Tab-separated table of N, CA and C in Angstrom:
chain	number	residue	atom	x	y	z
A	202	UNK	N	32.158	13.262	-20.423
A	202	UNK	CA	31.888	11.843	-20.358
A	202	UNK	C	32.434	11.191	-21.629
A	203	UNK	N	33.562	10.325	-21.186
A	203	UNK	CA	33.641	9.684	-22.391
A	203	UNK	C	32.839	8.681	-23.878
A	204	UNK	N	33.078	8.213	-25.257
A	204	UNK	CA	32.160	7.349	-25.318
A	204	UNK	C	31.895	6.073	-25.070
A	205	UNK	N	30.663	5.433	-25.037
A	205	UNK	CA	31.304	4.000	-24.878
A	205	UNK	C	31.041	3.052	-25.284
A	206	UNK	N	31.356	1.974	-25.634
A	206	UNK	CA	31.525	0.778	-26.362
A	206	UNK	C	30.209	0.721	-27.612
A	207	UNK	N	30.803	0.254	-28.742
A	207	UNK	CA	29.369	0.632	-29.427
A	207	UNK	C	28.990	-0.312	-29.869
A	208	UNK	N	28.792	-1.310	-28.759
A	208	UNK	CA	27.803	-2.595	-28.244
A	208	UNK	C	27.221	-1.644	-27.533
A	209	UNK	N	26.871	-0.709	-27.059
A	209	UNK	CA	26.253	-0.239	-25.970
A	209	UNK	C	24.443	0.012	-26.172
A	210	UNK	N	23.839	-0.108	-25.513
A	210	UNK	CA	22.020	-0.150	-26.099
A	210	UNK	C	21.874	0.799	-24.687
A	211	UNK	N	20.992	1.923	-24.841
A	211	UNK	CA	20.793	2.880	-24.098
A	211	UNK	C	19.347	2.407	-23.835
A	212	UNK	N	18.649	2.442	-22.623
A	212	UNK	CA	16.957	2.138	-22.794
A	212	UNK	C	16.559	3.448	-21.832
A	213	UNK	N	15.971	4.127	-22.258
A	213	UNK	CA	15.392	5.115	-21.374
A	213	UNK	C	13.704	5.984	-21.978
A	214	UNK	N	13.385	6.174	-20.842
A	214	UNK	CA	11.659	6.413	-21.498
A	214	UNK	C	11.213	7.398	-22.147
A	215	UNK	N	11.735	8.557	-22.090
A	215	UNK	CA	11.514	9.637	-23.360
A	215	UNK	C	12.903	9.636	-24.344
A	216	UNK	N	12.307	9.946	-25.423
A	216	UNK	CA	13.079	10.429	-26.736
A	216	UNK	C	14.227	11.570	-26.043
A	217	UNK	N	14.969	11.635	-26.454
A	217	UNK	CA	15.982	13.096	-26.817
A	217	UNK	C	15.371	14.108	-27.582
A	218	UNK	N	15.546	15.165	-27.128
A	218	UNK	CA	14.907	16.192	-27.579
A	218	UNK	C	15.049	16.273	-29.184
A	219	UNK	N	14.094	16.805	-29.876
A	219	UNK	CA	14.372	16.811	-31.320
A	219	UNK	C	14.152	15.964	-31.855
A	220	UNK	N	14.294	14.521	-31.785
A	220	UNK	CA	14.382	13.273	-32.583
A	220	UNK	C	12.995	12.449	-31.898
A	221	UNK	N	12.116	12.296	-32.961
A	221	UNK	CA	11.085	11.448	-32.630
A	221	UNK	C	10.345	11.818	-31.424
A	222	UNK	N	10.539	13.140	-31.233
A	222	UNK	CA	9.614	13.846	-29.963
A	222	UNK	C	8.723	14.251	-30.187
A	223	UNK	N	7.744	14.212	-31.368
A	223	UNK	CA	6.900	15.325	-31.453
A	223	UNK	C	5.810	15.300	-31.061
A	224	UNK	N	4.797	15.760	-30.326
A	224	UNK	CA	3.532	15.481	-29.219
A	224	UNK	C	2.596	16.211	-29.954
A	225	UNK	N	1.809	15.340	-30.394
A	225	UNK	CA	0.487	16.144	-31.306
A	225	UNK	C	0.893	16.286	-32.298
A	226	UNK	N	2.044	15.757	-32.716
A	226	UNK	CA	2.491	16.515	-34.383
A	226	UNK	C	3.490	18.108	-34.261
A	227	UNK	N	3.410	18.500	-32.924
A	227	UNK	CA	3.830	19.815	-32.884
A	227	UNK	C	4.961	20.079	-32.274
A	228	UNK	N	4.754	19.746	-30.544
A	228	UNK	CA	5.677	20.042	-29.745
A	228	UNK	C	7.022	19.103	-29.395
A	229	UNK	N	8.006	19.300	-29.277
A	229	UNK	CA	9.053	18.950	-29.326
A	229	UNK	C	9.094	18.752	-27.508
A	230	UNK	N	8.725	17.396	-27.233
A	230	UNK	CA	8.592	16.564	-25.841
A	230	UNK	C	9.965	16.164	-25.539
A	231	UNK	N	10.836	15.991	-26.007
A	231	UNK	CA	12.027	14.787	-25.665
A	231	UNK	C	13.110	15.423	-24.723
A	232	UNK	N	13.537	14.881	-23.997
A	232	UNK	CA	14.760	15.427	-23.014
A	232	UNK	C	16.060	15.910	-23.190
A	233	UNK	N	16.427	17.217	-22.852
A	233	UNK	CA	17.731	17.787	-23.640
A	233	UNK	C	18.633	16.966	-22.665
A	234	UNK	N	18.396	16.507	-21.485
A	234	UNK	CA	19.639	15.662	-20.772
A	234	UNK	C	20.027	14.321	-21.842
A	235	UNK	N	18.954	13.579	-22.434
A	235	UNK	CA	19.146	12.520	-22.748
A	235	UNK	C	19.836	12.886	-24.929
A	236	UNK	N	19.074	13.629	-25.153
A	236	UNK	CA	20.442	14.100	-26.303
A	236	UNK	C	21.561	14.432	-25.882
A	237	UNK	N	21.384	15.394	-24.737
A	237	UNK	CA	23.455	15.611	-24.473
A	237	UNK	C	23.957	14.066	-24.401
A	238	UNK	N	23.835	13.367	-23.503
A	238	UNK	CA	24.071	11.853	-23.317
A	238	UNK	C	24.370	11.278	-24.322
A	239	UNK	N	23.305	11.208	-25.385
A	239	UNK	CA	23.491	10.489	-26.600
A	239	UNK	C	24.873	11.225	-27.405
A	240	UNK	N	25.143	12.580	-27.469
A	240	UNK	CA	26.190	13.743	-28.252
A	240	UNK	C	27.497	13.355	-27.883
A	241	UNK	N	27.659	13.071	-26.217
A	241	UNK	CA	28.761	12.578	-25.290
A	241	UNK	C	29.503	11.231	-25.583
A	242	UNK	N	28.229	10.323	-25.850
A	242	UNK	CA	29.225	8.555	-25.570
A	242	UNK	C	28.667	7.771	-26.683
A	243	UNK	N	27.658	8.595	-27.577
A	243	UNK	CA	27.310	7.858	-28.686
A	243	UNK	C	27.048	6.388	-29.003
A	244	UNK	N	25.816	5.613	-27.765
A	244	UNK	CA	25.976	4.610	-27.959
A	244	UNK	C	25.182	3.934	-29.333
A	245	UNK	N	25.341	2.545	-29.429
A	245	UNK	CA	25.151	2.238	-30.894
A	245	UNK	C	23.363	1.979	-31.203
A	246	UNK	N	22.598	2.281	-30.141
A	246	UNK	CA	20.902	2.147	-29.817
A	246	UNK	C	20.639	2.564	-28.778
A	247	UNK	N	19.132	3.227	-29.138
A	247	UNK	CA	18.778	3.857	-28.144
A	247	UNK	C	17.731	3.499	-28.132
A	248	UNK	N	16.481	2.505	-27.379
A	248	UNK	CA	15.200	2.635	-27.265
A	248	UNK	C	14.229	3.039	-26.356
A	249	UNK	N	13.245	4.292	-26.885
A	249	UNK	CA	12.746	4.702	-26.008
A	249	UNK	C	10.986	4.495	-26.329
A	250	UNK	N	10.037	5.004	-25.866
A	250	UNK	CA	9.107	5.080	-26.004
A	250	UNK	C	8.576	6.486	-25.767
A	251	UNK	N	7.389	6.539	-24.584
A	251	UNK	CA	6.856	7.966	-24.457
A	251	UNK	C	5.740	8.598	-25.417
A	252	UNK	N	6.319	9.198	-26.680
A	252	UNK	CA	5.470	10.099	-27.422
A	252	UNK	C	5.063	9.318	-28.189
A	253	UNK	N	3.446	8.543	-28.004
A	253	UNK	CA	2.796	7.440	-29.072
A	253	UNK	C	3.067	7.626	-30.187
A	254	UNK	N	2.667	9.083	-30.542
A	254	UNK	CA	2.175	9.478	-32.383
A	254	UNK	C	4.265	9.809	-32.810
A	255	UNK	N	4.697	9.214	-32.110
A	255	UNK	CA	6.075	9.452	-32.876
A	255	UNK	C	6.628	8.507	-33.109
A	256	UNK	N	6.301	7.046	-32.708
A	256	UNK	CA	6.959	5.829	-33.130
A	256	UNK	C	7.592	6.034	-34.517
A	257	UNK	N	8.567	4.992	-34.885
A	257	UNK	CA	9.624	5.061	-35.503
A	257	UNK	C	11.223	5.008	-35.500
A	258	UNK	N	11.917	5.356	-36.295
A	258	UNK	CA	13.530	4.831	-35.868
A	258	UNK	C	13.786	6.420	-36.621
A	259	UNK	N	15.006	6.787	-36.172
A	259	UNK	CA	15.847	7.694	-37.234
A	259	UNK	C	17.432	7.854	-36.318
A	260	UNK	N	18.213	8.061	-37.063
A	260	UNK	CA	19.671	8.019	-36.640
A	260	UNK	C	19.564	9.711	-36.369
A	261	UNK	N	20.464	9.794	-35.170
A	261	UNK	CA	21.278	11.423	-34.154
A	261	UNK	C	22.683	10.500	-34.535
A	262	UNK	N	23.438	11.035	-35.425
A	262	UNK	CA	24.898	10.756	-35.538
A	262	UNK	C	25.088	8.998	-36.094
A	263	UNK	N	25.777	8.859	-35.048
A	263	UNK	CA	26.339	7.208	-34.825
A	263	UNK	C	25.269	6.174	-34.474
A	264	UNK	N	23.996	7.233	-33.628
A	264	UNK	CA	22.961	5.984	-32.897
A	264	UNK	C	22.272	6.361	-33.315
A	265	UNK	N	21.452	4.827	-33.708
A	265	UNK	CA	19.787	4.881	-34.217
A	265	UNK	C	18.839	4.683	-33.114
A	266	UNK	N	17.851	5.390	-33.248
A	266	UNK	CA	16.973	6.422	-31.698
A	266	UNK	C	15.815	5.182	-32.416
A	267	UNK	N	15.568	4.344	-31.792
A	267	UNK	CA	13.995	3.543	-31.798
A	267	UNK	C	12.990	4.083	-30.829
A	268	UNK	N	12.070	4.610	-31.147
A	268	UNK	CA	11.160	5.006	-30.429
A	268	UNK	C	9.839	3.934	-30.806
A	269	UNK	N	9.879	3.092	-29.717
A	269	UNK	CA	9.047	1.954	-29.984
A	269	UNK	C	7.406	2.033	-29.328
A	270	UNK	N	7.281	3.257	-28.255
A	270	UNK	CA	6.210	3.435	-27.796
A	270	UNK	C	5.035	2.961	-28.967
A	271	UNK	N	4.080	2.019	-28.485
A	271	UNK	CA	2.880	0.790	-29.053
A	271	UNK	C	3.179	0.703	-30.214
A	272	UNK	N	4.418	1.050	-30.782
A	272	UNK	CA	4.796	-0.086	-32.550
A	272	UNK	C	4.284	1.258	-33.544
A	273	UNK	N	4.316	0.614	-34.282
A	273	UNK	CA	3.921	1.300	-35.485
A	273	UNK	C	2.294	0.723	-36.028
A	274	UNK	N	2.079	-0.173	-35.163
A	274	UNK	CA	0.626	-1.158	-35.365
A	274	UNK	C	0.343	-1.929	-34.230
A	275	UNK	N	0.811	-1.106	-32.819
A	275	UNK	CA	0.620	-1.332	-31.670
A	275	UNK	C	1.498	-2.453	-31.011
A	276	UNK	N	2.552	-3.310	-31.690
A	276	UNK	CA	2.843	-4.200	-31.341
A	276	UNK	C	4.467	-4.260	-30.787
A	277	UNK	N	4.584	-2.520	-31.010
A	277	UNK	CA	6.836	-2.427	-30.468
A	277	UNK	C	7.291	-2.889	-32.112
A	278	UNK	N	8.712	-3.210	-30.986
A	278	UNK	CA	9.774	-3.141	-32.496
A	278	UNK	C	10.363	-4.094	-32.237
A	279	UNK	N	11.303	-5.019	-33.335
A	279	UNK	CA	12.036	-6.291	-33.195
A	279	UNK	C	13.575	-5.592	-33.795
A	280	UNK	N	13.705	-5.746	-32.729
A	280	UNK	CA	15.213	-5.015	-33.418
A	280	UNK	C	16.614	-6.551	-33.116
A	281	UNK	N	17.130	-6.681	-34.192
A	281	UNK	CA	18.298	-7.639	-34.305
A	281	UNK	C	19.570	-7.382	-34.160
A	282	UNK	N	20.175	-8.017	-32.848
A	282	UNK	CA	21.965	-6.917	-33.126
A	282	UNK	C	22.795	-8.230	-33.837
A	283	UNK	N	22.874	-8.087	-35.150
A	283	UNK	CA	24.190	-8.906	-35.422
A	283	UNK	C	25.599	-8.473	-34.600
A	284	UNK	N	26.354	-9.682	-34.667
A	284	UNK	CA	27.842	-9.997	-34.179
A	284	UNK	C	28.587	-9.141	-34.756
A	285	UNK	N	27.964	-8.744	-35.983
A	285	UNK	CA	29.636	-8.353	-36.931
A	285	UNK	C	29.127	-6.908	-36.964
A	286	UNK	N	27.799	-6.284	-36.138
A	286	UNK	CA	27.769	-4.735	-36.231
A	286	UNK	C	26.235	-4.219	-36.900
A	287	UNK	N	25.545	-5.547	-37.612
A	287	UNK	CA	24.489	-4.824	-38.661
A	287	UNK	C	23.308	-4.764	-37.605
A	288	UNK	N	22.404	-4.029	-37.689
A	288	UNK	CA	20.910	-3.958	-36.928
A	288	UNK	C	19.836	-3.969	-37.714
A	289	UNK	N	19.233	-4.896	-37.797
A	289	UNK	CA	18.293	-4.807	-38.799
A	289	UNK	C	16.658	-4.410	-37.557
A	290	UNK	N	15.828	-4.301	-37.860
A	290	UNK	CA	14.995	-3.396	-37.566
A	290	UNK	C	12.805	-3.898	-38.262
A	291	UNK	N	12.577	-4.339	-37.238
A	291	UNK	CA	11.136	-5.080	-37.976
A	291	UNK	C	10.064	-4.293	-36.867
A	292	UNK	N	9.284	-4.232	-37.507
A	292	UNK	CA	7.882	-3.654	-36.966
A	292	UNK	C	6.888	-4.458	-37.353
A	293	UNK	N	6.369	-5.709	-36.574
A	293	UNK	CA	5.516	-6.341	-36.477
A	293	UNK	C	4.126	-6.200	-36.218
């Protein structure tokens, strides 16, 4: 699969395996289909939810993985796409 455009915003409901998956603090919940995906076309965001106690952001490569499941203070994430490429990133 090629990659694609990196305007591209991925929304899907579990994490990628490894990144912001962790269930209880322990187990590694997230989907190995949806990391291959992300490895393949590298889009430029990914927001998912799913694993409560893992909210947070962290970059897999090129894309930053928002895992917005109930916020960081229950309230999600405000994420900003500038024109010229920047993402800035608020937890309200």
């Amino acid at each position: 699969m090629p990659r694609v455009r990196r305007e591209t915003v991925l929304v899907a409901h579990p994490p990628p395996l490894g990144v912001l998956d962790r269930a209880f603090g322990m187990l590694h919940a997230g989907s190995p289909g949806l990391r291959d995906l992300i490895r393949q076309t590298e889009p430029r965001l990914l927001i998912c939810g799913h694993i409560h106690e893992a909210a947070g952001s962290e970059r897999m490569g090129r894309t930053l993985v928002v895992n917005a499941a109930m916020g960081r203070r229950g309230g999600g994430a405000l994420i900003r796409l500038g024109v010229d490429g920047d993402m800035q990133l608020e937890w309200p």
